Coordinates of N, CA and C and ligand atoms in Angstrom, one line a residue:
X1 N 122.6 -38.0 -74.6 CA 121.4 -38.5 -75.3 C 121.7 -39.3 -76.5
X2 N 122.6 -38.9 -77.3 CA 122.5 -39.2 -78.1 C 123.1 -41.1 -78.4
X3 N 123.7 -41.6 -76.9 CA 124.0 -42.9 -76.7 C 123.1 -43.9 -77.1
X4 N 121.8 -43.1 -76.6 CA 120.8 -44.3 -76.4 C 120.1 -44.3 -77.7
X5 N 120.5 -43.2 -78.8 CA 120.3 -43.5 -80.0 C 120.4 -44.6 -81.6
X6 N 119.5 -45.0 -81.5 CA 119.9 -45.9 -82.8 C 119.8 -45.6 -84.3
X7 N 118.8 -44.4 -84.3 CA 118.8 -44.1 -86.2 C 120.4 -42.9 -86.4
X8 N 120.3 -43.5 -87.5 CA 121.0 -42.5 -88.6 C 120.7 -40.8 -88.8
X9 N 121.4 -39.8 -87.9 CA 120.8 -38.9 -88.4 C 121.8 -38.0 -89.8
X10 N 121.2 -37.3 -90.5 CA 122.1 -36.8 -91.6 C 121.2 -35.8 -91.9
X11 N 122.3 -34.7 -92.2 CA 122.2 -33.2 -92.8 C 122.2 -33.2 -94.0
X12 N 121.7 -32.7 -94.5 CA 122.0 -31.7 -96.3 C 122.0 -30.7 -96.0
X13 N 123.5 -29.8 -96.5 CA 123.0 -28.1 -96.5 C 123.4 -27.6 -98.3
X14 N 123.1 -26.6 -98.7 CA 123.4 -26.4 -100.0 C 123.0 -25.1 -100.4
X15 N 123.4 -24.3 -100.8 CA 122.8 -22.9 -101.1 C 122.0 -22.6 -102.1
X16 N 120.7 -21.8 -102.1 CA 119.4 -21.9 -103.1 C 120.2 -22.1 -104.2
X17 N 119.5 -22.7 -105.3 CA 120.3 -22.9 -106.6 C 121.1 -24.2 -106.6
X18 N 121.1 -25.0 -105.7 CA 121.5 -26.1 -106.3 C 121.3 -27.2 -106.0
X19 N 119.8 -27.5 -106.0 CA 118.9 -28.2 -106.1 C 118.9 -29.2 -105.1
X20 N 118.7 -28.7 -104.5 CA 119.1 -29.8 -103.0 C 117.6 -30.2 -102.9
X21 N 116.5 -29.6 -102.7 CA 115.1 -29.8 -102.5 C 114.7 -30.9 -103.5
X22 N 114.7 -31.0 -104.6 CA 114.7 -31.9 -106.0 C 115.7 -33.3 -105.4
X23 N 116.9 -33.2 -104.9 CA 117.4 -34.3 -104.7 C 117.2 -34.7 -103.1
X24 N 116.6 -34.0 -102.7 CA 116.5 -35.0 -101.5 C 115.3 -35.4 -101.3
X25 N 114.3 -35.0 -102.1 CA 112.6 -35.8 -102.7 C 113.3 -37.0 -103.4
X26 N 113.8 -36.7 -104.4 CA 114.6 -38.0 -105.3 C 114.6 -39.0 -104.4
X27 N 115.9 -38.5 -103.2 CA 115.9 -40.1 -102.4 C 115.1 -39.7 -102.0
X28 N 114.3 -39.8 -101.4 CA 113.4 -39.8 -100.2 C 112.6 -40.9 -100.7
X29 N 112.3 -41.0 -102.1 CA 111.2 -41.6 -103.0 C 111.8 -43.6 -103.3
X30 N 113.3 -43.0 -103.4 CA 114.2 -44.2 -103.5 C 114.6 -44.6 -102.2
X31 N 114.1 -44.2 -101.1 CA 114.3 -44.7 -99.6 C 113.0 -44.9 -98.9
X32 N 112.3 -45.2 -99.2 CA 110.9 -45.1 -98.2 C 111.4 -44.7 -96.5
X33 N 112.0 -45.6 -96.1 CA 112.4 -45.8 -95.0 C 112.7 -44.5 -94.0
X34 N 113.4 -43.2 -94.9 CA 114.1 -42.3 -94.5 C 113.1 -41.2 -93.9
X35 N 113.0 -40.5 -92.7 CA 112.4 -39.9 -92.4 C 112.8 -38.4 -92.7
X36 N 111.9 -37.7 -93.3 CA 112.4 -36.2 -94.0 C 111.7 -35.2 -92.5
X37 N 113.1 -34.6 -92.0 CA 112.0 -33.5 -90.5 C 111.3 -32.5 -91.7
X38 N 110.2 -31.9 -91.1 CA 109.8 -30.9 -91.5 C 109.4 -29.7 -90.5
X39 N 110.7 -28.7 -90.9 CA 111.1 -28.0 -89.7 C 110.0 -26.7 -89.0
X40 N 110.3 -25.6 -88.5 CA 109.2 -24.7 -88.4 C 109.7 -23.6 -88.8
X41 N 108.7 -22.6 -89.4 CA 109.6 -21.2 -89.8 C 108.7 -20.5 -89.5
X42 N 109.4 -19.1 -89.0 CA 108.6 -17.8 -90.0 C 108.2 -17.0 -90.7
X43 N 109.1 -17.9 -91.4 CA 108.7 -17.2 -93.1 C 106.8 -17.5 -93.4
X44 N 106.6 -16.6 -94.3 CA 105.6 -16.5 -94.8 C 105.2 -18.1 -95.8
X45 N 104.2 -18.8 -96.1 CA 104.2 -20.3 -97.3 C 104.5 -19.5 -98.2
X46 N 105.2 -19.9 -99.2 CA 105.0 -19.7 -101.2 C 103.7 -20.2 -101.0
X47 N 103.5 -19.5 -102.5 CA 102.3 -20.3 -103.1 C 102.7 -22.1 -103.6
X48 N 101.6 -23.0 -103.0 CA 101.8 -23.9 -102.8 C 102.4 -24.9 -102.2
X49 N 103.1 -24.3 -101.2 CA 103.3 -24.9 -99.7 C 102.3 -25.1 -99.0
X50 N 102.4 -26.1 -98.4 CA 101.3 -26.4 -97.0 C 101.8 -26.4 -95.8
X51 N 101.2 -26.2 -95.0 CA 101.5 -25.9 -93.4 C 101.5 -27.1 -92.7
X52 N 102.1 -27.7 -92.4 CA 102.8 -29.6 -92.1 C 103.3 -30.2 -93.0
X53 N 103.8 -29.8 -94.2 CA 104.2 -30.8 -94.9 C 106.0 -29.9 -95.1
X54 N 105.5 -28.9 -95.9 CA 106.9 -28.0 -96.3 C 107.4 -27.7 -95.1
X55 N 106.6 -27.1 -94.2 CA 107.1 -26.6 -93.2 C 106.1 -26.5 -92.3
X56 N 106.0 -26.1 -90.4 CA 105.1 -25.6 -89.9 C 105.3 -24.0 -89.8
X57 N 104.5 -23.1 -90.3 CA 104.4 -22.3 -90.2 C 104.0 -21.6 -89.0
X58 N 104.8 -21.2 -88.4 CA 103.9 -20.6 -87.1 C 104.9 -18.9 -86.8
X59 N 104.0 -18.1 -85.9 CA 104.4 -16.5 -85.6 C 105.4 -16.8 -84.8
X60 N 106.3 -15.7 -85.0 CA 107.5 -15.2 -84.8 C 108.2 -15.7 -83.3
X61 N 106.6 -14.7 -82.7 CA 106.3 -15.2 -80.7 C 106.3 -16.9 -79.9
X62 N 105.3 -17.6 -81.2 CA 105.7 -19.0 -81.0 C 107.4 -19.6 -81.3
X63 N 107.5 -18.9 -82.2 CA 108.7 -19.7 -82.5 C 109.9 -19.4 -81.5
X64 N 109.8 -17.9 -80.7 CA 110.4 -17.9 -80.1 C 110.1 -18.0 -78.2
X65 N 109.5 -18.8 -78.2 CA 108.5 -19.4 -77.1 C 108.9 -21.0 -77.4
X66 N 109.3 -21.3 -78.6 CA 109.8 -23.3 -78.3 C 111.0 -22.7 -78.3
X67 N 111.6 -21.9 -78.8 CA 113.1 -21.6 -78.6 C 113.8 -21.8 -77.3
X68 N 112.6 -20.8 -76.4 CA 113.3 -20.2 -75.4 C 113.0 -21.3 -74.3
X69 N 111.9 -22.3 -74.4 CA 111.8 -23.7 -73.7 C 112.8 -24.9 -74.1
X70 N 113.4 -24.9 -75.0 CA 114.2 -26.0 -75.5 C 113.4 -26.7 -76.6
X71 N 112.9 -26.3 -77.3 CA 112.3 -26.8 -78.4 C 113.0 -27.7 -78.8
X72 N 113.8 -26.5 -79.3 CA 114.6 -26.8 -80.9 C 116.0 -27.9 -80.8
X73 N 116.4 -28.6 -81.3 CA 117.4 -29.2 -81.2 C 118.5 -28.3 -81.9
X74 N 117.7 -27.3 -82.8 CA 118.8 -26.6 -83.7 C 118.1 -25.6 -84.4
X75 N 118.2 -24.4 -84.3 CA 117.9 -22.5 -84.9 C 118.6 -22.1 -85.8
X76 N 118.1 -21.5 -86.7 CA 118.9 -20.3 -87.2 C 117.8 -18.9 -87.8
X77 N 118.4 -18.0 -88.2 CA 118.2 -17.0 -88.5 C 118.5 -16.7 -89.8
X78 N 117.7 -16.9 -91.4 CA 118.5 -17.0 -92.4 C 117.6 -16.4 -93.0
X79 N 118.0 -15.1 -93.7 CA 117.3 -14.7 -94.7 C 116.1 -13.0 -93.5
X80 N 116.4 -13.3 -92.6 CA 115.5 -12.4 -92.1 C 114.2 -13.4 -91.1
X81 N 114.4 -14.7 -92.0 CA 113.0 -15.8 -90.7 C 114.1 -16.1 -90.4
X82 N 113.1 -16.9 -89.1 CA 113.6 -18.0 -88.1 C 113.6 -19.7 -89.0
X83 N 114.5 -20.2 -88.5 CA 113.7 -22.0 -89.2 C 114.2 -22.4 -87.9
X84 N 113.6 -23.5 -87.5 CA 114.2 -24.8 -86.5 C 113.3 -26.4 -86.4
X85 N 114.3 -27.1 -86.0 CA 113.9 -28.6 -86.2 C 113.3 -28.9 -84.4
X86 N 112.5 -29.2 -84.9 CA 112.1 -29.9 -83.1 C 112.9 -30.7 -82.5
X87 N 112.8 -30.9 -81.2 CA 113.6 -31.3 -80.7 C 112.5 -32.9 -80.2
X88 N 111.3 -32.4 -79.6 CA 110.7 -33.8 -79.8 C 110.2 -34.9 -80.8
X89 N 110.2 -34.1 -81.9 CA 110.1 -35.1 -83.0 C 111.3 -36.1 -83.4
X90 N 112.6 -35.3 -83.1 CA 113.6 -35.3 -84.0 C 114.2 -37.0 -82.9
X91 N 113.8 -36.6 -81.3 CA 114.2 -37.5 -80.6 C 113.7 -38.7 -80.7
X92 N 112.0 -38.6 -81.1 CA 111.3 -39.3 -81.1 C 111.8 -40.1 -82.2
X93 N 111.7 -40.0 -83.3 CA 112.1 -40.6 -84.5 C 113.7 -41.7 -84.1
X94 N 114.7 -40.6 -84.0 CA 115.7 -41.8 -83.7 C 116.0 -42.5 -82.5
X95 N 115.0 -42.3 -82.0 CA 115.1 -43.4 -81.0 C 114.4 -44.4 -80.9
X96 N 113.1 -43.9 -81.9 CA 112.8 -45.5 -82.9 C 113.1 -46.4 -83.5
X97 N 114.6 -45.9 -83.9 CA 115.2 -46.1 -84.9 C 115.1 -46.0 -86.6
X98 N 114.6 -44.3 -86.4 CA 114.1 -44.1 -87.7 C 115.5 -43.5 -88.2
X99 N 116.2 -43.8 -89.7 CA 117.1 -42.7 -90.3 C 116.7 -41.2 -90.4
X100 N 117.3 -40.3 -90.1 CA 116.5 -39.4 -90.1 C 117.4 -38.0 -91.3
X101 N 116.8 -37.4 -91.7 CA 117.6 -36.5 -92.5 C 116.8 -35.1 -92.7
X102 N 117.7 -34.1 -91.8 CA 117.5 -32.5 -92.1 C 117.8 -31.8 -93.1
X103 N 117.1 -31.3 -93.7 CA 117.9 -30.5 -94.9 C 117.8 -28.8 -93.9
X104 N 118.7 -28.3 -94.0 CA 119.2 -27.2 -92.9 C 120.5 -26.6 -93.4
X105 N 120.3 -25.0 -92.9 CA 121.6 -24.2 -93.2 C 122.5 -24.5 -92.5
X106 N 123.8 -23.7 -92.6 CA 125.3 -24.2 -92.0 C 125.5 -23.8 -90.5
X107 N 124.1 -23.2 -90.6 CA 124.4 -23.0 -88.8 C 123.9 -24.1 -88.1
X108 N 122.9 -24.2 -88.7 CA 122.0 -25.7 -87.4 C 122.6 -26.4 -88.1
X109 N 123.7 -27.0 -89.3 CA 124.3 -28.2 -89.6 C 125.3 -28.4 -88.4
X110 N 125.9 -27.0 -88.1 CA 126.9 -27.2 -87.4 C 126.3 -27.2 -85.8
X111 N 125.2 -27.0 -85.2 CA 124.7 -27.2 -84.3 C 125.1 -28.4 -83.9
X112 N 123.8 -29.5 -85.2 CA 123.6 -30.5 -85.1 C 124.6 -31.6 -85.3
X113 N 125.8 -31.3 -85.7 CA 127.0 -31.7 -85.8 C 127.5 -32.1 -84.0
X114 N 127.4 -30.7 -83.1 CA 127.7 -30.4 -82.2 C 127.2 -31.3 -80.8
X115 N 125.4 -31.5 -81.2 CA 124.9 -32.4 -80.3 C 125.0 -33.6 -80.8
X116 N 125.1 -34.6 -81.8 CA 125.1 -35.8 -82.5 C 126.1 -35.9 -82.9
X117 N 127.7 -35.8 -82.2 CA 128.7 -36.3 -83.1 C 128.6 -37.2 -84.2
X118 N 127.5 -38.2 -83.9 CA 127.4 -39.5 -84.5 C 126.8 -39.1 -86.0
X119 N 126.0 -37.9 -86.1 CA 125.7 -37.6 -87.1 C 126.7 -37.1 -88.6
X120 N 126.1 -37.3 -89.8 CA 126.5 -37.2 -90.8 C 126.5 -36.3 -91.9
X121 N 127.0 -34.9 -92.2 CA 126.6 -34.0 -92.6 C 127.2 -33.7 -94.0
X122 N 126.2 -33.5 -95.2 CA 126.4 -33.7 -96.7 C 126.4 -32.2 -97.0
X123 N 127.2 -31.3 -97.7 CA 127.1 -29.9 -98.4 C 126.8 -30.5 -100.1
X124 N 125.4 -29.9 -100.4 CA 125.2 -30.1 -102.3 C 126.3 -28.4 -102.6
X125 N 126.7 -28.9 -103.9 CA 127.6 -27.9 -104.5 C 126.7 -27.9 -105.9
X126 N 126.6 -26.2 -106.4 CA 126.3 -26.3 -107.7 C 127.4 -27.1 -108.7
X127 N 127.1 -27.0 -109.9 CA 128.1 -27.8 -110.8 C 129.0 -26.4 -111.1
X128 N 128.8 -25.5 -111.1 CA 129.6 -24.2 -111.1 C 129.0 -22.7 -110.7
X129 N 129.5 -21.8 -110.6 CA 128.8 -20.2 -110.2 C 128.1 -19.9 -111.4
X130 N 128.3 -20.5 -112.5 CA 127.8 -19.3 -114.2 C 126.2 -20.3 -114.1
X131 N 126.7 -21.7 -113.6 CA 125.2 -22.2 -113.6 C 124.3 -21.9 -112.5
X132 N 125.4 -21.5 -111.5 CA 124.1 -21.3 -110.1 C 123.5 -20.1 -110.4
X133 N 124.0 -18.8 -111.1 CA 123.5 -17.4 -110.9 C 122.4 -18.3 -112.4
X134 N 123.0 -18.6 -113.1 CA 121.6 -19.0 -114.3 C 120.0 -19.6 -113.4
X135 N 120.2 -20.5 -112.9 CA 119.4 -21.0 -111.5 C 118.7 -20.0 -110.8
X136 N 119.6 -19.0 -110.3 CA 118.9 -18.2 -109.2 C 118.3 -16.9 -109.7
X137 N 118.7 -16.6 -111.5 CA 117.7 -15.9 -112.4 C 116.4 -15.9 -112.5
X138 N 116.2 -17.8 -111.9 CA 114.7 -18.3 -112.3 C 114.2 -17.9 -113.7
X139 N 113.0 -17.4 -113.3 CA 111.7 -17.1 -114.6 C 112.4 -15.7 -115.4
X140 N 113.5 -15.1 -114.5 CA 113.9 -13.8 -115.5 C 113.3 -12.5 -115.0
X141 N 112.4 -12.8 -113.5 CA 111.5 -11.7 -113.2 C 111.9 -10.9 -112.1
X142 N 113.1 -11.3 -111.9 CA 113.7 -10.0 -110.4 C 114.7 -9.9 -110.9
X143 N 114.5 -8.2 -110.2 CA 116.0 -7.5 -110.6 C 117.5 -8.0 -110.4
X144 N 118.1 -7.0 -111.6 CA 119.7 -7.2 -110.8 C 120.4 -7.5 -109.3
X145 N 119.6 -6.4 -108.8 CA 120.0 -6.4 -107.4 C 119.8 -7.6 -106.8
X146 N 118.2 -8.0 -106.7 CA 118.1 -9.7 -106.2 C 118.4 -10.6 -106.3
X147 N 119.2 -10.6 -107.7 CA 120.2 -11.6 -108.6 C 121.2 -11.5 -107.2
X148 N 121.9 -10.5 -108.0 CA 123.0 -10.5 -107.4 C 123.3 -10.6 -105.6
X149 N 121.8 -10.3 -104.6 CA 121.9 -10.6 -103.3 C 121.8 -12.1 -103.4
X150 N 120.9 -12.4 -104.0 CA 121.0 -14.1 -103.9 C 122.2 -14.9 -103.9
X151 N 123.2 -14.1 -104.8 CA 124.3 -14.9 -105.5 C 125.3 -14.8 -104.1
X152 N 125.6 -13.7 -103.6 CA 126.0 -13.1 -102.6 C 125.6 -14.5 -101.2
X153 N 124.0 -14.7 -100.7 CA 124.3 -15.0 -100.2 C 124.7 -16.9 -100.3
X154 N 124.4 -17.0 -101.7 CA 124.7 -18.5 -102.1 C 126.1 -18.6 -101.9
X155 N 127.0 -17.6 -101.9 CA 128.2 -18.0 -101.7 C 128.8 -17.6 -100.2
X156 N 128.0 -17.1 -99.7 CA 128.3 -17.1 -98.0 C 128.4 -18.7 -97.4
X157 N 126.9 -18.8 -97.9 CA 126.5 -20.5 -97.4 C 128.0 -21.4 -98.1
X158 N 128.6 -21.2 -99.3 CA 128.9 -22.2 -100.0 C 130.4 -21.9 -99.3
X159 N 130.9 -20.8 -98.6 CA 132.2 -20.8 -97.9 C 132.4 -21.4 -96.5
X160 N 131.4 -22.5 -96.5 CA 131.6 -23.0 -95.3 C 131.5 -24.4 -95.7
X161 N 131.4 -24.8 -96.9 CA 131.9 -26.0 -97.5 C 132.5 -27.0 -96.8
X162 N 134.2 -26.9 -96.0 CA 135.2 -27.6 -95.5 C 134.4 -28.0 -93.8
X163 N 133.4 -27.6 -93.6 CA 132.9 -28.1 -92.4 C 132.3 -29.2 -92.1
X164 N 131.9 -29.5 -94.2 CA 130.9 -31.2 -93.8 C 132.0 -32.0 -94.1
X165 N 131.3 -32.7 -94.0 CA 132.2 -34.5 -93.8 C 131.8 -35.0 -95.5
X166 N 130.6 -34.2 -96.0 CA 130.5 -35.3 -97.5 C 130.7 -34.1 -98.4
X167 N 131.0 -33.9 -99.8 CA 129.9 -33.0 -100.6 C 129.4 -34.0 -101.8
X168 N 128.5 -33.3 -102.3 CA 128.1 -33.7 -103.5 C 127.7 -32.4 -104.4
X169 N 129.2 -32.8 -105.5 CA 128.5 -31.7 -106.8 C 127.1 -32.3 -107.7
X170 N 126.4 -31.4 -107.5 CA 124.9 -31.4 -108.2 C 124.8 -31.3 -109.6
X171 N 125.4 -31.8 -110.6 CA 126.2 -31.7 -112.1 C 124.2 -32.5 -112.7
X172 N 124.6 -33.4 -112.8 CA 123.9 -34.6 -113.2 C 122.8 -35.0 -112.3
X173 N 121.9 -34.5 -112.1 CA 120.7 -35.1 -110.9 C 120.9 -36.7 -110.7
X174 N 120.4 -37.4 -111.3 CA 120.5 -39.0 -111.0 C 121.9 -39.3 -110.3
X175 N 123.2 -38.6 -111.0 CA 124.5 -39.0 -110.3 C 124.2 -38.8 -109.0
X176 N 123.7 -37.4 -108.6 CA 123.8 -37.0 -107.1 C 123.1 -38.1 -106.4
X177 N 121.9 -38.1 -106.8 CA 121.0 -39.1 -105.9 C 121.8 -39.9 -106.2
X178 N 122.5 -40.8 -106.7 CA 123.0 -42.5 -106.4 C 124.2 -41.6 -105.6
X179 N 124.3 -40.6 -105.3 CA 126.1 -40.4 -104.2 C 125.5 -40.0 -103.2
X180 N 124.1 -39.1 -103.2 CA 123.4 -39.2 -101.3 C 122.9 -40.6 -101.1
X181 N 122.4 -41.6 -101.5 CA 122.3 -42.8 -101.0 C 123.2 -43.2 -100.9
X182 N 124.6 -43.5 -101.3 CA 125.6 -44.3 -100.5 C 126.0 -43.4 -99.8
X183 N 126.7 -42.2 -99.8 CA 126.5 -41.4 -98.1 C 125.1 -41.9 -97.2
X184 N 123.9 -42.2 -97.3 CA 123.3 -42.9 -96.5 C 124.0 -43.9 -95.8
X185 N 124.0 -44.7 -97.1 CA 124.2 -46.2 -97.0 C 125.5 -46.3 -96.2
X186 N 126.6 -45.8 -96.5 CA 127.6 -46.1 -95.2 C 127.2 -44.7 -94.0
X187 N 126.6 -44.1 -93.7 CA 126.4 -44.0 -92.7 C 125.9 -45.1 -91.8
X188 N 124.8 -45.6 -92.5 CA 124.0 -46.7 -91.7 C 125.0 -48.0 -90.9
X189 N 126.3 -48.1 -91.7 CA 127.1 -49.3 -91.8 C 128.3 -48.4 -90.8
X190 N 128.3 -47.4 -90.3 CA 129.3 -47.0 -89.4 C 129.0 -47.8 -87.7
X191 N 130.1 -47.8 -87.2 CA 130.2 -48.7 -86.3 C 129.5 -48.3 -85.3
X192 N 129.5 -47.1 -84.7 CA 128.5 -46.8 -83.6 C 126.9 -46.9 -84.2
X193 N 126.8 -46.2 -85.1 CA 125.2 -46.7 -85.6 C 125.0 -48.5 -85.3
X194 N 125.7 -49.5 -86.2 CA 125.7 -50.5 -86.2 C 125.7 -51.2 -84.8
X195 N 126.5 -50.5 -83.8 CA 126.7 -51.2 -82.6 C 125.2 -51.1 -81.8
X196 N 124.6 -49.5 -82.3 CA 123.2 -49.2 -81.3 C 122.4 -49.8 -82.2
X197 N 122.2 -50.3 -83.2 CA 120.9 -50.8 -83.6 C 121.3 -52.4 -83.7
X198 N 122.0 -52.9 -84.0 CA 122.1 -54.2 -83.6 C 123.1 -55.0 -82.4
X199 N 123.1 -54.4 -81.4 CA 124.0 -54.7 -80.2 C 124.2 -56.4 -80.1
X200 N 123.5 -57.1 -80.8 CA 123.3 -58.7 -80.5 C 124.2 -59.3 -81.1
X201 N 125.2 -58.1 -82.3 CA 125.9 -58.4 -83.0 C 127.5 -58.2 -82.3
X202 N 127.2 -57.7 -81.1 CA 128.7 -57.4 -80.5 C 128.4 -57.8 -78.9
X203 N 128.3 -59.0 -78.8 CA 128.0 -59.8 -77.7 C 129.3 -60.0 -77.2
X204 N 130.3 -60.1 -78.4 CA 131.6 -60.8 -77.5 C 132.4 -59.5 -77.3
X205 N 131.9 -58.1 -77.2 CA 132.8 -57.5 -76.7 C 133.1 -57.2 -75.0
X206 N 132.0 -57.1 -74.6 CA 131.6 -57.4 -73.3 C 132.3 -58.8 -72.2
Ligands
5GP301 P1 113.6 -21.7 -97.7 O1 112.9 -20.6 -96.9 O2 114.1 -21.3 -99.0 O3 112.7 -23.0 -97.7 O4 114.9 -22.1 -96.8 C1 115.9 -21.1 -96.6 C2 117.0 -21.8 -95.9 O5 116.7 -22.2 -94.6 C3 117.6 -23.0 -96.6 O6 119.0 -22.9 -96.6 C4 117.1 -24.2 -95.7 O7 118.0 -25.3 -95.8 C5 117.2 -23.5 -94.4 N1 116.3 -24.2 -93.4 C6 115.1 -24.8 -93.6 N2 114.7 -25.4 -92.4 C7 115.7 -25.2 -91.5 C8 115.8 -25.6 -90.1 O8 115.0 -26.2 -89.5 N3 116.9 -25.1 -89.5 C9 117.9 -24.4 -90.1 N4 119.0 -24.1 -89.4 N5 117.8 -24.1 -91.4 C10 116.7 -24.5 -92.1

């Protein structure tokens, strides 16, 4: 499948606390072009989430009903919910030739890794642990314990680092965003991408 593909697909994975959500709005805003999936879960919305935009929200039974049909191009289990990326959106899109970019944990990175060789996968890093646990303090309103499970599982996620192909430390917001757009940007400029979206350019290989 993934031959007849011509967009750019690319991963973000990053563990809560280092602001991956904030930088990949950033670009999104400095890319028009980029298509953001928005995956499904069952997690319960925050206050102020909407139901097609953050995420689709749907029960446990649906989610495991596109699963078990081939939904998903990519699952996980994180936190206690389900999340997963469609599989007909996700097709649909790059085969328009839309860029496309999942923000997704290290399981479905490495899924997605697995079906889209061609794909491109970015881990955000905090700028260090003394700033991530300050981060995942938030407002000051959950216990030690939750501190400390958070931190726990931010560094589960963060020990799987050596699996992506990019990282980006999250130090400086603006820095990050100008280093996920040129990880865009040469992704777009890699040869197989370049070969499937402009083929007219490689007439004399044939
Ligand atoms: P949250 O519930 O805080 O929005 O997200 C929790 C975690 O689930 C984050 O690491 C986020 O990247 C991940 N996540 C969100 N959507 C998906 C998805 O479609 N697939 C996978 N594998 N992880 C996802």
């Amino acid at each position: 499948m993934q031959n007849i593909m011509p967009g750019t697909l690319i991963t973000v994975t990053a563990p809560s606390g280092a602001g991956k959500t904030t930088l990949v709005r950033e670009l999104s805003q400095r890319e028009p072009d980029l298509r953001l999936s928005v995956s499904y879960t069952t997690r319960p919305p925050r206050e102020g989430e909407e139901d097609g935009r953050e995420y689709h929200f749907i029960e446990t039974r649906r989610f495991l009903e596109m699963r078990d049909t081939n939904g998903f191009i990519e699952w996980a289990e994180v936190h206690g919910s389900y999340y997963g990326t469609s599989r007909d959106w996700l097709s649909g899109q790059l085969g328009e030739g839309r860029d496309t970019m999942l923000e997704i944990d290290w399981q479905g990175a490495r899924q997605v890794r697995e079906a889209f060789p061609d794909s491109v996968s970015v881990f955000v890093l905090p700028p260090s642990l003394s700033e991530l646990e300050n981060r995942l303090r938030g407002r000051g309103t959950d216990s030690e314990g939750t501190i400390a499970r958070r931190l726990q599982a931010a560094l589960g996620e963060m020990r799987h680092v050596q699996e992506f192909a990019y990282v980006i430390i999250n130090d400086r917001l603006p820095n990050a965003v100008d280093e996920l757009a040129a990880i865009v940007r040469a992704a777009r400029l890699r040869y197989p991408n370049q070969y499937k979206r402009h083929p007219q350019y490689f007439s004399f290989l044939v």
